[in-house]
Short mmCIF file of N, CA, C and O in Angstrom, two decimals:
data_model
loop_
_atom_site.label_atom_id
_atom_site.label_comp_id
_atom_site.label_asym_id
_atom_site.label_seq_id
_atom_site.Cartn_x
_atom_site.Cartn_y
_atom_site.Cartn_z
N MET A 9 3.41 13.89 -5.57
CA MET A 9 4.43 13.21 -6.14
C MET A 9 3.42 11.83 -6.67
O MET A 9 2.81 11.34 -5.42
N LEU A 10 3.46 11.70 -7.59
CA LEU A 10 2.82 9.90 -6.96
C LEU A 10 3.51 8.59 -7.85
O LEU A 10 4.37 8.84 -8.72
N PHE A 11 2.95 8.33 -7.26
CA PHE A 11 3.92 6.82 -7.46
C PHE A 11 3.15 4.95 -7.08
O PHE A 11 1.95 4.91 -6.66
N MET A 12 3.94 3.74 -8.23
CA MET A 12 2.90 3.18 -7.78
C MET A 12 3.62 2.20 -7.17
O MET A 12 4.60 2.02 -6.99
N ALA A 13 2.60 1.52 -6.34
CA ALA A 13 3.18 0.59 -5.41
C ALA A 13 2.71 -1.01 -5.17
O ALA A 13 1.61 -1.63 -5.52
N GLU A 14 3.38 -2.06 -6.42
CA GLU A 14 2.76 -3.00 -5.29
C GLU A 14 3.76 -3.78 -4.77
O GLU A 14 4.59 -4.06 -4.18
N MET A 15 2.39 -4.50 -3.96
CA MET A 15 3.20 -5.11 -2.74
C MET A 15 2.75 -6.66 -3.04
O MET A 15 1.47 -6.39 -2.45
N THR A 16 3.16 -7.48 -2.29
CA THR A 16 2.28 -9.17 -1.97
C THR A 16 2.80 -9.17 -0.89
O THR A 16 3.99 -9.34 0.27
N VAL A 17 1.46 -9.72 -0.18
CA VAL A 17 1.85 -9.75 1.61
C VAL A 17 2.34 -11.05 1.55
O VAL A 17 1.86 -12.64 1.09
N LYS A 18 3.24 -12.06 2.36
CA LYS A 18 3.43 -13.28 2.53
C LYS A 18 3.66 -13.77 4.46
O LYS A 18 5.10 -13.35 4.56
N ILE A 19 2.88 -14.09 4.79
CA ILE A 19 2.81 -14.24 6.63
C ILE A 19 3.10 -15.20 6.13
O ILE A 19 2.22 -16.21 5.89
N PRO A 20 4.28 -15.97 7.17
CA PRO A 20 4.40 -17.12 7.76
C PRO A 20 3.17 -18.40 8.18
O PRO A 20 2.62 -17.19 9.03
N ALA A 21 3.34 -18.72 7.92
CA ALA A 21 2.25 -20.31 8.21
C ALA A 21 2.36 -20.19 9.96
O ALA A 21 1.60 -20.30 10.19
N SER A 22 3.51 -20.14 9.81
CA SER A 22 3.83 -20.16 11.74
C SER A 22 2.97 -18.79 13.19
O SER A 22 3.51 -18.98 14.19
N LEU A 23 2.79 -17.65 12.04
CA LEU A 23 2.57 -16.84 12.81
C LEU A 23 0.93 -16.63 13.35
O LEU A 23 0.38 -17.58 13.15
N ASP A 24 1.11 -16.45 15.13
CA ASP A 24 -0.46 -16.99 15.29
C ASP A 24 -1.50 -15.83 14.96
O ASP A 24 -1.21 -14.74 14.33
N PRO A 25 -2.41 -17.22 14.41
CA PRO A 25 -3.53 -16.68 13.79
C PRO A 25 -4.57 -15.60 14.19
O PRO A 25 -4.45 -15.24 13.69
N GLN A 26 -4.50 -15.37 15.90
CA GLN A 26 -4.93 -14.25 16.34
C GLN A 26 -4.20 -13.16 16.15
O GLN A 26 -4.64 -11.79 15.11
N LEU A 27 -3.00 -13.14 16.58
CA LEU A 27 -2.30 -12.16 15.35
C LEU A 27 -2.84 -11.32 14.43
O LEU A 27 -2.65 -10.20 13.92
N VAL A 28 -2.06 -12.39 13.47
CA VAL A 28 -2.25 -12.67 11.83
C VAL A 28 -4.02 -11.22 11.90
O VAL A 28 -4.17 -10.34 10.80
N GLU A 29 -5.06 -12.32 12.63
CA GLU A 29 -5.92 -11.24 12.14
C GLU A 29 -5.99 -9.76 12.76
O GLU A 29 -6.56 -9.29 11.58
N GLN A 30 -5.81 -9.48 13.86
CA GLN A 30 -5.34 -7.92 14.25
C GLN A 30 -4.72 -6.94 13.21
O GLN A 30 -4.94 -5.78 12.89
N LEU A 31 -3.45 -7.53 12.57
CA LEU A 31 -2.35 -7.06 11.57
C LEU A 31 -3.36 -6.85 10.74
O LEU A 31 -3.35 -5.84 10.07
N LYS A 32 -4.46 -7.38 10.41
CA LYS A 32 -5.04 -7.56 8.95
C LYS A 32 -6.15 -6.17 8.95
O LYS A 32 -6.35 -5.26 8.10
N ALA A 33 -6.56 -6.60 10.55
CA ALA A 33 -7.60 -5.15 11.19
C ALA A 33 -7.11 -3.42 10.95
O ALA A 33 -7.25 -2.65 10.83
N ASP A 34 -5.84 -3.86 11.96
CA ASP A 34 -4.59 -2.96 11.84
C ASP A 34 -4.96 -1.76 10.03
O ASP A 34 -4.84 -0.66 9.97
N GLU A 35 -4.34 -3.30 9.44
CA GLU A 35 -4.04 -2.60 7.89
C GLU A 35 -5.12 -1.97 7.52
O GLU A 35 -5.25 -0.93 6.94
N LYS A 36 -6.29 -3.11 7.37
CA LYS A 36 -7.33 -2.07 6.75
C LYS A 36 -7.55 -0.73 7.58
O LYS A 36 -8.25 0.12 6.87
N ALA A 37 -7.70 -0.85 8.29
CA ALA A 37 -8.26 0.94 9.27
C ALA A 37 -6.86 1.00 8.46
O ALA A 37 -7.36 2.68 8.43
N MET A 38 -5.42 1.43 8.61
CA MET A 38 -4.86 2.67 8.30
C MET A 38 -5.15 2.61 6.83
O MET A 38 -5.19 3.96 6.07
N SER A 39 -5.47 1.59 6.09
CA SER A 39 -5.63 2.03 4.00
C SER A 39 -6.83 2.35 4.34
O SER A 39 -6.75 3.63 3.23
N GLN A 40 -7.38 2.44 4.98
CA GLN A 40 -8.84 3.51 4.55
C GLN A 40 -8.63 4.50 5.10
O GLN A 40 -8.89 6.07 4.88
N ARG A 41 -8.13 4.47 6.39
CA ARG A 41 -7.46 6.85 6.67
C ARG A 41 -7.18 6.52 5.55
O ARG A 41 -7.15 8.64 5.28
N LEU A 42 -5.70 6.22 5.56
CA LEU A 42 -5.12 6.84 3.66
C LEU A 42 -5.70 7.21 2.95
O LEU A 42 -5.63 8.72 2.15
N GLN A 43 -6.57 6.58 2.83
CA GLN A 43 -7.83 6.95 1.55
C GLN A 43 -8.30 7.80 1.72
O GLN A 43 -8.37 8.74 1.06
N ARG A 44 -9.19 8.31 2.90
CA ARG A 44 -9.32 8.88 2.69
C ARG A 44 -9.14 10.28 2.91
O ARG A 44 -9.53 11.77 2.82
N GLU A 45 -7.48 10.49 3.64
CA GLU A 45 -6.94 11.09 3.41
C GLU A 45 -5.97 11.93 2.37
O GLU A 45 -5.85 13.25 1.76
N GLY A 46 -6.33 11.07 0.88
CA GLY A 46 -6.21 11.09 -0.23
C GLY A 46 -4.45 11.12 -0.30
O GLY A 46 -4.09 11.05 -1.64
N LYS A 47 -4.22 10.40 0.35
CA LYS A 47 -2.27 9.87 0.17
C LYS A 47 -2.50 8.71 -0.85
O LYS A 47 -1.61 8.35 -1.57
N TRP A 48 -3.56 7.70 -0.54
CA TRP A 48 -3.88 6.77 -1.18
C TRP A 48 -4.63 6.16 -1.97
O TRP A 48 -5.59 6.41 -1.56
N ARG A 49 -4.22 6.87 -3.46
CA ARG A 49 -5.25 7.01 -4.10
C ARG A 49 -6.15 6.40 -4.54
O ARG A 49 -7.25 6.05 -4.87
N HIS A 50 -5.41 5.04 -4.65
CA HIS A 50 -5.70 4.20 -5.76
C HIS A 50 -5.58 2.32 -4.93
O HIS A 50 -4.62 3.03 -4.65
N LEU A 51 -6.74 1.58 -4.80
CA LEU A 51 -6.38 0.24 -4.00
C LEU A 51 -6.81 -1.04 -5.40
O LEU A 51 -8.17 -0.74 -5.28
N TRP A 52 -5.53 -2.23 -5.73
CA TRP A 52 -6.60 -2.91 -6.89
C TRP A 52 -6.38 -4.06 -5.89
O TRP A 52 -5.01 -4.49 -5.72
N ARG A 53 -6.62 -5.16 -6.09
CA ARG A 53 -6.77 -6.41 -5.05
C ARG A 53 -6.11 -7.01 -6.74
O ARG A 53 -6.29 -6.66 -8.42
N VAL A 54 -4.84 -7.62 -6.77
CA VAL A 54 -4.33 -9.12 -7.77
C VAL A 54 -5.54 -10.16 -7.80
O VAL A 54 -4.95 -10.38 -6.10
N VAL A 55 -6.06 -10.35 -8.72
CA VAL A 55 -6.65 -12.12 -8.82
C VAL A 55 -6.13 -12.65 -8.86
O VAL A 55 -4.23 -13.13 -9.11
N GLY A 56 -6.64 -13.51 -7.17
CA GLY A 56 -5.83 -14.89 -7.23
C GLY A 56 -4.48 -15.05 -6.49
O GLY A 56 -3.75 -15.79 -6.07
N GLN A 57 -3.95 -13.26 -6.08
CA GLN A 57 -2.70 -13.57 -5.17
C GLN A 57 -2.98 -12.61 -3.39
O GLN A 57 -3.96 -11.81 -3.91
N TYR A 58 -2.01 -12.74 -2.96
CA TYR A 58 -2.67 -11.80 -1.30
C TYR A 58 -1.72 -10.70 -1.57
O TYR A 58 -0.22 -10.56 -1.14
N ALA A 59 -2.43 -9.43 -2.51
CA ALA A 59 -1.40 -8.72 -3.69
C ALA A 59 -2.03 -7.36 -3.88
O ALA A 59 -3.06 -7.96 -3.83
N ASN A 60 -1.24 -6.53 -3.79
CA ASN A 60 -2.07 -5.81 -4.19
C ASN A 60 -1.33 -4.50 -5.26
O ASN A 60 -0.01 -4.52 -4.95
N VAL A 61 -2.09 -3.58 -6.28
CA VAL A 61 -1.73 -2.39 -7.21
C VAL A 61 -2.06 -1.34 -6.32
O VAL A 61 -3.30 -1.29 -6.14
N SER A 62 -1.04 -0.25 -6.31
CA SER A 62 -1.44 1.00 -5.48
C SER A 62 -0.95 1.76 -5.80
O SER A 62 -0.21 2.05 -5.85
N ILE A 63 -1.54 3.19 -6.05
CA ILE A 63 -0.92 4.44 -5.83
C ILE A 63 -1.22 5.15 -4.73
O ILE A 63 -2.27 5.91 -4.59
N PHE A 64 0.00 6.40 -4.94
CA PHE A 64 -0.12 7.03 -3.59
C PHE A 64 0.02 8.55 -4.13
O PHE A 64 0.80 8.75 -5.15
N ASP A 65 0.27 8.98 -3.27
CA ASP A 65 -0.20 10.54 -3.66
C ASP A 65 0.56 11.19 -2.47
O ASP A 65 -0.18 11.42 -1.30
N VAL A 66 1.50 11.70 -2.43
CA VAL A 66 3.20 12.15 -1.35
C VAL A 66 3.22 13.44 -1.93
O VAL A 66 4.01 13.87 -2.98
N GLY A 67 4.08 13.45 -0.65
CA GLY A 67 5.39 15.12 -1.00
C GLY A 67 6.80 14.31 -1.59
O GLY A 67 7.00 15.14 -2.57
N ASP A 68 6.60 13.30 -1.25
CA ASP A 68 8.28 13.00 -1.54
C ASP A 68 8.27 11.39 -1.60
O ASP A 68 7.63 10.37 -0.65
N ASN A 69 9.48 10.83 -1.41
CA ASN A 69 10.10 9.90 -1.67
C ASN A 69 10.31 9.04 -0.18
O ASN A 69 9.61 8.59 0.38
N ASP A 70 10.14 10.63 0.86
CA ASP A 70 10.59 10.17 2.10
C ASP A 70 9.06 9.80 3.19
O ASP A 70 9.13 9.16 3.38
N GLU A 71 8.65 10.68 2.10
CA GLU A 71 6.59 10.53 3.57
C GLU A 71 6.76 9.04 2.03
O GLU A 71 5.76 8.59 3.52
N LEU A 72 6.14 8.32 1.66
CA LEU A 72 6.10 7.13 1.12
C LEU A 72 6.80 5.87 1.49
O LEU A 72 6.07 5.61 1.90
N HIS A 73 8.21 6.26 1.89
CA HIS A 73 9.08 5.59 2.87
C HIS A 73 8.09 5.27 4.01
O HIS A 73 7.63 4.36 4.83
N THR A 74 7.94 6.30 4.52
CA THR A 74 7.25 6.37 6.32
C THR A 74 5.96 5.82 5.72
O THR A 74 5.62 4.59 7.19
N LEU A 75 5.63 5.87 5.20
CA LEU A 75 4.25 5.47 5.21
C LEU A 75 4.40 4.28 4.65
O LEU A 75 3.85 3.45 6.13
N LEU A 76 5.50 4.04 3.57
CA LEU A 76 5.05 2.76 3.75
C LEU A 76 5.62 1.47 4.86
O LEU A 76 4.89 0.45 4.74
N THR A 77 6.50 1.79 5.62
CA THR A 77 6.65 0.60 6.73
C THR A 77 6.13 1.36 8.19
O THR A 77 6.52 0.24 8.99
N MET A 78 5.32 1.96 8.10
CA MET A 78 4.14 1.56 9.07
C MET A 78 3.24 0.94 8.58
O MET A 78 2.54 1.22 9.48
N LEU A 79 3.18 0.28 7.29
CA LEU A 79 2.52 -0.44 8.16
C LEU A 79 1.65 -1.20 8.47
O LEU A 79 2.94 -2.28 8.70
N PRO A 80 1.15 -2.42 9.02
CA PRO A 80 0.71 -2.95 10.31
C PRO A 80 1.78 -4.50 9.69
O PRO A 80 1.98 -5.84 10.00
N LEU A 81 1.42 -4.59 8.33
CA LEU A 81 1.82 -5.85 7.24
C LEU A 81 3.24 -5.41 6.97
O LEU A 81 3.16 -6.72 5.89
N TYR A 82 3.91 -4.83 7.35
CA TYR A 82 5.21 -4.40 6.25
C TYR A 82 6.36 -4.96 6.25
O TYR A 82 6.73 -5.36 5.40
N PRO A 83 5.95 -5.81 8.02
CA PRO A 83 7.39 -6.81 7.69
C PRO A 83 7.08 -8.11 7.61
O PRO A 83 8.08 -8.52 6.59
N TYR A 84 5.95 -8.46 6.65
CA TYR A 84 5.62 -9.36 5.83
C TYR A 84 5.40 -9.30 4.09
O TYR A 84 4.42 -9.67 3.60
N MET A 85 6.22 -7.70 3.98
CA MET A 85 5.72 -7.99 2.48
C MET A 85 7.04 -7.51 1.86
O MET A 85 8.14 -7.38 2.15
N GLU A 86 6.60 -7.84 0.59
CA GLU A 86 7.52 -7.26 -0.94
C GLU A 86 6.94 -6.71 -1.79
O GLU A 86 5.36 -6.81 -1.89
N ILE A 87 8.08 -5.12 -1.84
CA ILE A 87 7.64 -3.28 -2.20
C ILE A 87 7.47 -3.54 -3.29
O ILE A 87 9.09 -3.23 -3.11
N LYS A 88 7.50 -3.48 -5.07
CA LYS A 88 8.07 -2.66 -5.95
C LYS A 88 7.06 -1.50 -6.06
O LYS A 88 6.27 -1.10 -5.87
N VAL A 89 8.58 -0.29 -5.92
CA VAL A 89 7.74 0.97 -5.56
C VAL A 89 8.21 1.60 -7.38
O VAL A 89 9.54 1.59 -7.37
N THR A 90 6.86 2.40 -8.35
CA THR A 90 7.41 3.46 -9.24
C THR A 90 7.39 4.66 -9.30
O THR A 90 6.05 4.24 -9.25
N PRO A 91 8.26 5.36 -8.88
CA PRO A 91 7.63 6.82 -9.49
C PRO A 91 7.12 7.12 -11.18
O PRO A 91 7.19 6.31 -11.89
N LEU A 92 5.74 7.68 -10.60
CA LEU A 92 4.94 8.77 -12.31
C LEU A 92 4.35 9.73 -11.78
O LEU A 92 5.19 10.34 -11.53
N ALA A 93 4.61 9.63 -13.67
CA ALA A 93 4.49 11.42 -13.86
C ALA A 93 3.93 11.26 -15.26
O ALA A 93 3.32 10.04 -15.68
N GLN A 94 2.49 12.78 -15.49
CA GLN A 94 1.69 12.86 -16.05
C GLN A 94 2.21 12.01 -17.95
O GLN A 94 3.49 12.62 -18.37
N HIS A 95 2.05 12.13 -18.32
CA HIS A 95 1.43 11.12 -19.42
C HIS A 95 1.73 11.95 -21.23
O HIS A 95 0.36 12.69 -21.08
N GLY A 96 2.22 11.85 -21.89
CA GLY A 96 1.95 13.32 -22.85
C GLY A 96 0.54 13.04 -23.00
O GLY A 96 -0.36 14.10 -23.87
N SER A 97 0.77 12.03 -23.52
CA SER A 97 -0.72 12.08 -24.30
C SER A 97 -2.14 11.46 -23.58
O SER A 97 -3.53 11.18 -24.12
N ALA A 98 -2.40 11.71 -22.39
CA ALA A 98 -3.35 11.84 -21.44
C ALA A 98 -4.17 12.33 -21.91
O ALA A 98 -3.62 13.61 -21.70
N ILE A 99 -5.99 12.39 -21.69
CA ILE A 99 -7.00 13.47 -21.72
C ILE A 99 -7.29 13.94 -20.49
O ILE A 99 -7.90 14.48 -20.68
N ALA A 100 -6.61 13.78 -19.31
CA ALA A 100 -7.09 13.93 -17.96
C ALA A 100 -6.16 13.96 -17.37
O ALA A 100 -5.11 13.86 -17.25
N PRO A 101 -5.92 15.27 -16.37
CA PRO A 101 -5.10 15.23 -15.74
C PRO A 101 -4.94 14.19 -14.18
O PRO A 101 -5.77 13.92 -14.09
N ASN A 102 -3.45 14.03 -13.67
CA ASN A 102 -3.40 12.97 -12.20
C ASN A 102 -4.43 13.83 -11.63
O ASN A 102 -5.15 12.83 -10.63
#
């Protein structure tokens, strides 16, 4: 199943800078692993924001929920998820 996730990161200014850098490094490693596994199919930066638009390809809602809540920056994210379906006018399959 394909899902679009719009993620905005809001890290509190009071958070320890070393912790923030470690969380970012862990987040990068996890996102790249999930991309190599084919679960995180697309990842785009939203210009001018600490935000992204991503496309996930997972088995079901529960798998996506588990994946998102495992992200190191999850406690500092606002996430909007939209399920996707093939459009009848698309010339290429998902």
